[in-house]
XYZ file of C-alpha atoms in Angstrom:
595
model
C 10.093 26.305 -47.820
C 13.617 26.812 -46.930
C 14.858 23.974 -44.627
C 17.971 24.932 -42.491
C 20.040 22.407 -41.013
C 21.760 25.186 -38.666
C 20.887 28.675 -37.680
C 24.130 29.944 -39.538
C 22.327 29.132 -42.891
C 19.412 31.340 -42.061
C 20.038 34.851 -43.919
C 20.722 37.727 -41.391
C 17.468 39.524 -42.460
C 15.385 36.636 -41.087
C 17.117 36.538 -37.705
C 16.318 38.989 -34.834
C 18.899 41.265 -34.138
C 19.930 40.949 -30.171
C 22.442 43.521 -30.390
C 19.762 46.180 -29.899
C 19.789 45.013 -26.417
C 23.658 44.329 -25.901
C 26.018 44.915 -28.442
C 28.442 42.437 -26.786
C 28.485 40.214 -23.668
C 30.628 42.331 -21.766
C 27.813 44.959 -21.953
C 25.333 42.239 -20.270
C 27.994 41.171 -17.745
C 28.402 45.009 -16.789
C 24.588 45.343 -16.172
C 24.459 41.963 -14.441
C 27.138 43.192 -11.842
C 25.402 46.666 -11.551
C 22.185 44.687 -10.698
C 23.911 42.933 -8.063
C 25.176 46.158 -6.492
C 21.475 47.896 -6.722
C 20.087 45.010 -5.084
C 22.541 45.292 -1.973
C 21.568 49.233 -1.974
C 17.984 48.215 -1.763
C 18.075 45.805 1.066
C 19.800 48.796 3.036
C 16.427 50.598 2.818
C 14.924 47.872 4.927
C 13.878 49.526 8.344
C 15.104 52.944 6.964
C 12.264 54.174 5.059
C 10.935 56.948 7.648
C 9.848 59.662 5.403
C 8.471 60.339 1.790
C 11.955 61.383 0.361
C 13.482 57.961 1.282
C 10.199 56.159 0.180
C 10.953 57.953 -3.273
C 14.514 57.110 -3.535
C 13.766 53.321 -2.722
C 11.065 53.377 -5.735
C 13.228 55.404 -8.005
C 16.097 52.858 -7.376
C 13.924 49.781 -7.642
C 12.598 50.953 -10.982
C 16.102 51.405 -12.306
C 16.877 48.131 -11.103
C 13.790 46.508 -12.857
C 14.649 48.361 -16.218
C 18.014 46.826 -16.121
C 17.052 43.398 -14.829
C 14.488 43.259 -17.784
C 17.226 43.728 -20.394
C 19.572 41.148 -18.691
C 16.982 38.464 -18.411
C 15.376 39.127 -21.938
C 18.628 38.825 -23.727
C 19.704 35.604 -22.548
C 15.979 34.061 -22.786
C 16.117 35.170 -26.436
C 19.667 33.500 -26.700
C 18.650 30.149 -25.299
C 15.355 30.186 -27.234
C 17.453 30.317 -30.496
C 18.922 27.085 -29.620
C 17.823 25.539 -26.498
C 20.817 22.942 -26.567
C 23.530 25.844 -26.410
C 25.068 25.283 -22.821
C 26.636 28.719 -22.616
C 23.196 30.536 -23.133
C 21.657 28.143 -20.674
C 24.284 29.082 -18.162
C 23.544 32.738 -18.755
C 19.948 32.171 -18.206
C 20.563 30.190 -14.879
C 22.656 33.204 -13.671
C 19.741 35.287 -14.518
C 17.423 33.242 -12.604
C 19.542 33.268 -9.375
C 19.790 37.146 -9.641
C 16.083 37.393 -10.080
C 16.245 35.356 -6.490
C 18.664 37.768 -5.044
C 16.668 40.861 -6.380
C 13.316 39.410 -5.039
C 14.898 38.758 -1.638
C 16.288 42.333 -1.474
C 12.778 43.831 -2.224
C 10.708 41.342 -0.105
C 10.374 43.579 2.941
C 8.724 46.307 1.175
C 5.240 45.021 0.631
C 4.627 44.249 4.492
C 6.123 47.636 5.138
C 3.948 49.378 2.897
C 0.685 47.692 4.128
C 1.799 48.416 7.630
C 1.734 52.085 6.803
C -1.122 54.007 7.584
C -2.897 54.851 4.315
C -3.248 58.523 5.319
C 0.222 58.742 6.090
C 1.284 57.427 2.744
C -1.064 60.062 1.188
C 0.790 62.856 3.148
C 4.045 61.392 1.783
C 2.624 61.677 -1.776
C 1.735 65.315 -1.189
C 4.993 66.430 0.116
C 7.180 64.678 -2.406
C 6.768 65.941 -6.046
C 8.143 62.529 -7.451
C 5.856 59.930 -5.563
C 2.954 61.240 -7.834
C 4.407 59.008 -10.401
C 4.170 55.830 -8.170
C 0.678 57.022 -6.486
C -1.620 54.515 -8.243
C 0.755 51.808 -7.810
C 1.297 52.245 -4.154
C -2.378 52.595 -3.631
C -3.137 49.515 -5.630
C -1.130 47.575 -3.216
C -3.578 48.047 -0.282
C -5.934 45.654 -2.408
C -3.443 43.301 -1.616
C -3.543 43.822 2.120
C -5.179 40.624 3.011
C -2.800 38.454 0.863
C 0.494 39.826 2.062
C 2.338 37.889 4.980
C 4.629 39.261 7.351
C 8.147 40.618 6.415
C 9.771 36.991 7.359
C 7.319 35.199 5.690
C 7.465 37.117 2.644
C 11.085 36.674 2.844
C 11.049 33.020 3.023
C 8.460 32.715 0.141
C 10.752 34.728 -2.119
C 13.589 32.279 -1.466
C 11.438 29.592 -2.661
C 10.923 31.222 -6.043
C 13.308 28.670 -7.746
C 11.914 25.561 -6.059
C 8.345 26.572 -6.813
C 9.064 26.859 -10.547
C 10.618 23.386 -10.544
C 7.532 21.704 -12.179
C 7.165 24.227 -15.059
C 10.826 24.024 -15.639
C 10.922 20.184 -15.638
C 8.005 19.964 -17.943
C 9.959 22.674 -20.313
C 12.786 20.389 -20.403
C 10.940 17.188 -21.174
C 8.837 19.130 -23.889
C 11.728 20.831 -25.496
C 15.108 19.223 -24.855
C 14.361 15.542 -24.132
C 11.245 14.336 -26.092
C 12.156 12.350 -29.150
C 9.055 11.589 -31.183
C 8.652 8.149 -32.783
C 9.359 7.539 -36.627
C 7.338 8.092 -39.612
C 7.571 7.253 -43.258
C 8.777 10.062 -45.591
C 7.526 10.389 -49.322
C 10.761 7.902 -50.574
C 9.298 5.425 -47.789
C 12.396 5.629 -45.435
C 11.784 6.065 -41.863
C 12.575 9.392 -40.326
C 12.394 10.861 -36.977
C 9.227 12.953 -36.439
C 9.790 16.788 -35.549
C 6.945 18.995 -34.091
C 7.381 20.879 -37.438
C 6.974 17.893 -39.579
C 3.918 16.962 -37.258
C 1.986 20.319 -38.008
C 2.308 19.347 -41.749
C 1.419 15.666 -41.453
C -1.405 15.969 -39.132
C -3.096 18.160 -41.848
C -2.142 15.602 -44.833
C -4.747 14.308 -47.189
C -3.383 10.779 -46.933
C -5.165 9.472 -43.603
C -2.676 6.872 -43.125
C 0.002 9.439 -42.925
C -2.213 11.417 -40.425
C -2.776 8.271 -38.190
C 1.182 7.441 -38.194
C 2.335 10.826 -37.437
C -0.386 11.184 -34.547
C 0.544 7.955 -32.982
C 4.489 8.700 -33.180
C 3.735 12.200 -31.829
C 1.794 10.991 -28.826
C 4.322 7.872 -28.079
C 6.799 9.840 -26.049
C 4.177 11.690 -24.069
C 2.424 8.228 -23.154
C 5.721 6.831 -22.185
C 6.541 9.630 -19.932
C 2.943 9.781 -18.416
C 3.751 9.348 -14.911
C 6.492 11.844 -15.016
C 4.466 14.370 -16.632
C 1.508 13.736 -14.454
C 3.876 14.518 -11.497
C 4.940 17.692 -12.941
C 1.473 18.843 -13.608
C 0.111 17.547 -10.262
C 3.287 19.456 -8.647
C 2.356 22.649 -10.395
C -1.222 22.452 -9.458
C -0.437 21.738 -5.799
C 2.134 24.595 -5.728
C -0.781 27.178 -6.916
C -3.553 25.653 -4.372
C -0.887 25.853 -1.647
C 0.122 29.534 -2.367
C -3.580 30.681 -2.629
C -4.092 29.132 0.813
C -0.833 30.583 2.490
C -1.786 34.084 0.687
C -5.565 33.687 2.374
C -7.312 33.579 -1.076
C -10.616 31.549 -1.382
C -9.315 29.416 -4.237
C -6.490 29.189 -6.785
C -8.760 30.441 -9.230
C -9.757 33.532 -7.397
C -5.826 34.301 -6.640
C -5.090 34.151 -10.578
C -8.074 36.414 -11.266
C -7.215 38.958 -8.406
C -4.469 41.093 -10.066
C -6.636 41.637 -12.979
C -9.784 42.481 -10.738
C -11.846 40.034 -12.978
C -14.564 38.437 -11.005
C -14.953 34.584 -10.941
C -18.264 35.076 -12.580
C -16.364 36.081 -15.953
C -14.532 32.802 -15.898
C -17.829 30.840 -15.208
C -20.073 32.729 -17.599
C -17.332 31.897 -20.215
C -17.582 28.287 -19.635
C -21.648 28.284 -19.246
C -22.201 30.502 -22.476
C -19.961 28.178 -24.490
C -21.403 24.955 -23.456
C -24.882 26.482 -23.991
C -23.906 27.160 -27.656
C -22.013 24.034 -28.336
C -24.220 22.735 -30.842
C -22.585 24.476 -33.957
C -19.361 22.871 -32.860
C -20.924 19.425 -33.046
C -22.409 20.016 -36.277
C -18.994 20.887 -37.453
C -17.953 17.604 -36.589
C -20.675 16.106 -38.491
C -19.777 18.161 -41.733
C -16.105 16.999 -41.140
C -17.009 13.374 -41.074
C -19.171 13.515 -44.193
C -16.806 15.716 -46.081
C -13.942 13.430 -45.604
C -16.286 10.558 -46.400
C -15.375 8.471 -43.340
C -17.141 5.723 -41.313
C -15.524 6.839 -38.129
C -14.081 10.393 -37.257
C -10.845 10.176 -35.270
C -8.789 13.038 -33.495
C -6.149 12.611 -36.330
C -8.959 13.749 -38.586
C -9.782 16.964 -36.934
C -7.060 19.286 -38.397
C -7.064 18.203 -42.158
C -8.346 20.941 -44.339
C -11.869 19.766 -45.556
C -10.986 21.292 -48.984
C -8.790 18.959 -50.919
C -5.944 20.237 -53.262
C -5.849 23.725 -51.826
C -2.570 24.197 -49.808
C -1.388 27.577 -51.065
C 2.419 27.893 -50.553
C 3.102 31.523 -49.090
C 6.745 32.660 -48.755
C 7.550 34.816 -45.977
C 8.047 37.747 -48.138
C 4.555 37.131 -49.869
C 2.942 36.688 -46.279
C 4.205 39.937 -45.229
C 2.795 41.770 -47.917
C -0.617 40.039 -47.544
C -0.490 40.997 -43.767
C 0.183 44.653 -44.536
C -2.766 44.986 -47.166
C -5.069 42.764 -44.757
C -4.137 45.464 -41.777
C -4.620 48.670 -43.858
C -8.046 49.369 -42.105
C -6.073 49.958 -38.818
C -4.283 53.115 -40.750
C -1.055 54.293 -41.843
C 0.993 54.573 -38.388
C 0.100 50.920 -37.805
C 1.601 49.629 -41.192
C 4.424 51.996 -40.681
C 5.353 49.914 -37.526
C 4.863 46.597 -39.115
C 7.217 47.722 -42.027
C 9.872 48.682 -39.300
C 9.518 45.286 -37.457
C 10.720 43.487 -40.872
C 13.420 46.048 -41.736
C 14.971 46.484 -38.297
C 14.984 42.840 -37.632
C 12.582 42.353 -34.750
C 11.740 38.927 -35.993
C 13.306 35.571 -35.867
C 11.667 33.755 -38.893
C 12.895 30.192 -39.303
C 12.630 26.915 -37.713
C 16.317 25.566 -37.060
C 17.486 22.460 -34.858
C 17.318 23.326 -30.910
C 15.145 26.355 -31.522
C 12.260 27.020 -29.332
C 9.173 25.692 -30.770
C 5.678 27.735 -31.456
C 5.809 31.511 -31.586
C 5.715 34.658 -29.264
C 6.369 38.308 -28.943
C 8.373 39.884 -26.209
C 8.116 43.512 -25.583
C 11.346 44.869 -23.879
C 10.805 48.555 -22.557
C 13.508 50.964 -23.851
C 14.418 48.605 -26.868
C 11.631 47.222 -28.868
C 9.486 44.050 -29.203
C 11.174 40.730 -30.515
C 9.135 38.190 -32.143
C 9.898 34.198 -32.410
C 8.502 32.524 -35.112
C 9.083 29.090 -36.757
C 7.535 30.096 -40.266
C 6.587 27.413 -42.556
C 5.501 29.137 -45.795
C 1.963 28.008 -45.283
C -1.512 29.597 -44.347
C -0.988 28.883 -40.596
C 2.196 30.658 -40.842
C 0.740 33.815 -42.299
C -1.832 33.944 -39.490
C 0.932 33.231 -37.039
C 2.810 36.261 -38.325
C -0.226 38.551 -37.917
C -1.064 37.424 -34.687
C 2.461 37.921 -33.072
C 2.749 41.175 -35.101
C -0.486 42.346 -33.228
C 1.212 41.468 -29.730
C 4.249 43.457 -31.084
C 2.607 46.775 -31.986
C 0.541 46.565 -28.797
C 4.027 46.354 -26.903
C 5.345 49.014 -29.001
C 2.460 51.493 -28.844
C 2.332 50.957 -24.927
C 5.939 51.450 -24.358
C 5.909 54.658 -26.545
C 2.820 56.414 -24.946
C 3.098 54.906 -21.186
C 5.949 55.414 -18.496
C 7.710 52.196 -17.511
C 5.450 51.633 -14.387
C 2.227 51.212 -16.858
C 3.918 50.127 -20.078
C 3.489 46.523 -19.721
C -0.125 45.357 -20.639
C -2.076 42.677 -18.730
C -2.093 39.154 -20.329
C -6.005 39.471 -19.899
C -6.139 42.057 -22.867
C -3.145 40.640 -24.679
C -4.759 38.344 -27.095
C -7.069 41.305 -28.083
C -4.728 42.876 -30.538
C -3.421 39.669 -31.937
C -6.939 38.501 -32.830
C -8.179 41.538 -34.349
C -5.276 41.147 -36.801
C -6.322 37.666 -37.671
C -10.066 38.565 -38.116
C -9.086 41.434 -40.391
C -6.720 39.365 -42.394
C -9.215 36.430 -42.825
C -11.753 39.184 -44.060
C -9.270 40.509 -46.589
C -8.292 37.097 -47.942
C -11.867 36.111 -48.243
C -12.591 39.563 -50.162
C -9.854 39.303 -52.248
C -10.197 35.666 -53.498
C -12.021 34.653 -56.400
C -11.259 30.762 -56.648
C -14.347 29.170 -55.037
C -12.219 26.246 -53.742
C -9.546 28.527 -52.233
C -12.527 30.707 -50.668
C -13.966 27.382 -48.990
C -10.385 26.655 -47.837
C -10.098 29.846 -46.083
C -13.567 29.615 -44.516
C -12.474 26.261 -43.306
C -9.452 27.681 -41.951
C -11.122 30.480 -39.942
C -13.570 27.970 -38.506
C -10.710 25.529 -37.360
C -8.892 28.757 -36.044
C -11.910 29.864 -34.122
C -12.340 26.218 -32.711
C -8.568 26.312 -31.662
C -8.403 29.653 -30.114
C -12.015 29.554 -28.571
C -13.329 26.314 -27.944
C -10.324 24.496 -27.289
C -9.178 27.085 -24.763
C -12.394 27.029 -23.008
C -12.101 23.410 -22.674
C -8.594 23.660 -21.337
C -10.023 26.460 -18.768
C -12.613 23.873 -17.733
C -9.854 21.403 -17.223
C -7.742 23.701 -15.179
C -10.907 24.461 -13.015
C -11.865 20.948 -12.314
C -8.119 19.797 -11.605
C -7.638 22.573 -9.185
C -10.945 22.066 -7.459
C -9.922 18.565 -6.860
C -6.532 19.399 -5.436
C -8.367 21.654 -3.127
C -10.423 19.071 -1.762
C -7.218 16.997 -1.147
C -8.013 14.424 -3.931
C -4.811 13.071 -5.338
C -4.073 13.969 -8.898
C -2.377 11.149 -11.088
C -2.378 9.875 -14.848
C -5.909 8.151 -14.080
C -7.727 11.347 -12.872
C -6.091 13.734 -15.630
C -7.129 11.068 -18.177
C -10.765 10.728 -16.946
C -11.336 14.742 -16.864
C -9.542 15.152 -20.063
C -11.435 12.258 -21.955
C -15.071 13.586 -20.869
C -14.383 17.244 -21.658
C -13.055 16.413 -24.929
C -16.179 14.301 -25.636
C -18.567 17.270 -24.427
C -16.856 19.890 -26.593
C -16.216 17.889 -29.598
C -19.497 15.811 -29.723
C -20.225 12.051 -30.130
C -18.961 12.054 -33.545
C -15.479 11.495 -32.572
C -14.194 7.884 -31.959
C -11.495 7.886 -29.208
C -8.117 6.214 -29.864
C -6.179 5.680 -26.651
C -4.126 8.689 -27.266
C -6.870 11.384 -26.931
C -7.099 11.201 -23.045
C -3.384 11.851 -22.826
C -3.965 15.320 -24.603
C -3.293 16.998 -21.227
C 0.125 15.805 -21.034
C 1.468 18.028 -23.929
C 0.146 21.477 -23.038
C 2.744 23.767 -21.833
C -0.050 26.569 -20.651
C -1.160 24.195 -17.814
C 1.928 25.457 -16.134
C 0.681 28.961 -16.119
C -2.410 28.768 -13.919
C -5.546 30.052 -15.407
C -4.102 31.567 -18.473
C -5.795 30.034 -21.318
C -9.334 31.517 -20.713
C -7.846 34.749 -21.579
C -7.357 33.682 -24.941
C -11.099 32.793 -25.481
C -12.250 36.243 -23.802
C -9.684 38.042 -25.801
C -11.034 36.220 -28.988
C -14.569 37.213 -28.340
C -13.567 40.783 -27.790
C -11.615 40.840 -30.953
C -14.488 39.449 -32.984
C -16.640 42.299 -31.670
C -14.034 45.085 -32.284
C -13.005 43.855 -35.728
C -16.694 43.463 -36.991
C -17.143 47.169 -35.896
C -13.750 48.555 -37.416
C -14.630 46.374 -40.880
C -18.130 48.257 -40.842
C -16.090 51.490 -40.846
C -17.047 52.492 -37.411
C -14.540 55.364 -37.028
C -15.296 55.625 -33.154
C -14.330 52.007 -32.515
C -11.441 52.417 -34.659
C -9.892 55.426 -32.771
C -11.062 53.778 -29.225
C -9.404 50.669 -30.378
C -5.879 52.332 -31.441
C -6.199 54.420 -27.840
C -6.577 50.849 -26.279
C -3.378 49.836 -27.931
C -1.542 52.515 -26.424
C -2.971 52.082 -22.898
C -0.708 49.432 -21.474
C -1.843 48.841 -17.853
C -3.116 52.230 -17.130
C -6.522 50.831 -16.141
C -7.685 47.544 -15.191
C -8.349 45.139 -18.225
C -12.200 44.986 -17.829
C -12.134 48.790 -17.741
C -9.877 49.394 -20.830
C -12.116 46.924 -22.654
C -15.127 48.892 -21.748
C -13.632 52.040 -23.260
C -13.822 50.023 -26.850
C -17.367 49.161 -26.154
C -16.806 45.442 -25.037
C -18.367 44.690 -21.720
C -17.095 41.183 -20.510
C -19.089 41.162 -17.209
C -22.014 40.546 -19.582
C -22.213 37.398 -21.646
C -23.028 39.442 -24.522
C -19.491 39.655 -26.226
C -19.168 35.799 -25.720
C -22.798 35.073 -27.173
C -22.102 37.402 -30.054
C -18.890 35.649 -31.106
C -20.484 32.301 -30.686
C -23.155 33.348 -33.041
C -20.582 34.391 -35.372
C -19.273 30.948 -35.355
C -22.707 29.433 -35.958
C -22.912 31.648 -39.118
C -19.427 30.499 -40.344
C -20.602 26.926 -39.818
C -23.722 27.520 -41.583
C -22.144 29.198 -44.497
C -19.477 26.555 -44.843
C -22.179 23.855 -45.073
C -24.106 25.683 -47.514
C -21.035 26.010 -50.000
């Protein structure tokens, strides 16, 4: 695996090309100033929208601003993520964040104005002015929010608080990405070296248990040292969610989070209930793990090590890309053609370098193309991450190609479907094309672990969020002890009694960035369940499913997420998709225990 001590060492074809957004910084600055001017222009519409024509002018100008602003913001966000230590990029991002507050303040009058407008009058405007047809669905959708929008003055005040409300999340981001220094571990020469996230991901899967234990202790050390600070940031984020839900007259923070997607609370609750009713195979898997590793006690640092010894295929980035293209062939030629373009046209930033943002993501930019951040490590996990993020990327690209700007962005709720369909197709391809029984076992083990991480762990996180928000809603103070207790209880419930607790287990909550995006993680699990259903049908050669799935990828947010999924044959208002995917998990565990 190539290790790079600096970004300049990475070959150009493995770095994304941000010049597709702005060929130089002066163009970024020109757009920045243009947005400032447009924001002033938008403010002038306050109190001046008296007819359909003016309404159309306002909406058209606002969309033009939004197009430019997305480019300005995305550019500096991607710059920062290349190296979070770079102060000049950080300064651009700070400017963009301040600009975002200005824009939001300039347009905050609109929602209260719109909802004060008689619905029949609005429909009249839409009939009179041809251009308003484009905005019709959005305008009428706004009436759904009527009970949750405040007066003009209050909305303006809230928009001014935007930056302050994001302080808990930004603070945790800084602690987690810039400040945290992990403890030391012993390298292969017996020397002490400082642990990095990339090393941790490798060491926690090491066959040497002492190495795993050492890495685990070193990894948690800074989180435990900062436990009170992190508990304060998390508690702050949760209280902000609860307060905003109250201010906006939602029954709860959970219902506020689900409102935009029009997802009933029952979908969230069903997910947790159905998972806990079918948790036995996961507990059985913990037992298999303990037996297979021949341990007297199973601990948390034993939960990620592959159970098939001596099989750790090294897969270069080039090879990973080829395998992905072969694995996703059932999705058709257009799909594969797009993936080739991703690589050739440098949409992807491949390597881990000092200061680069950890993890992986896809960012679709309307009018440009998707950008994908990886920290590729030439292993099986990295191959799956590549397929996962490319699923998001194709979804972004197809939606942008087939939808106008107003409906091109898909909801997070459906986002995980495209990424997971890719992973399921890939594992199927790898299993079918592998004759070595040990490698097959390793792949099966990998899929079970991935199922556990994307489904069960996320449902556990979703329940943690639900419980902590409910306490905050009752006015119960949230602190380290409360977070520890809830997290430890849930960890035990999901992983079974086989796992013996180290002190670190209960601090698991302190390192999860997703908790700063309220009620987000459950979408991984519903997306995963939907994807298992779709991929199974596609692999059975079901043409109708394949066609409806490709249509789904082109749909952006042209309908509510549950409706878009229903068109592919997945109905999440019933527990069936969840139960079916849990049945699939039980089969995988059964097959694995047999072989």
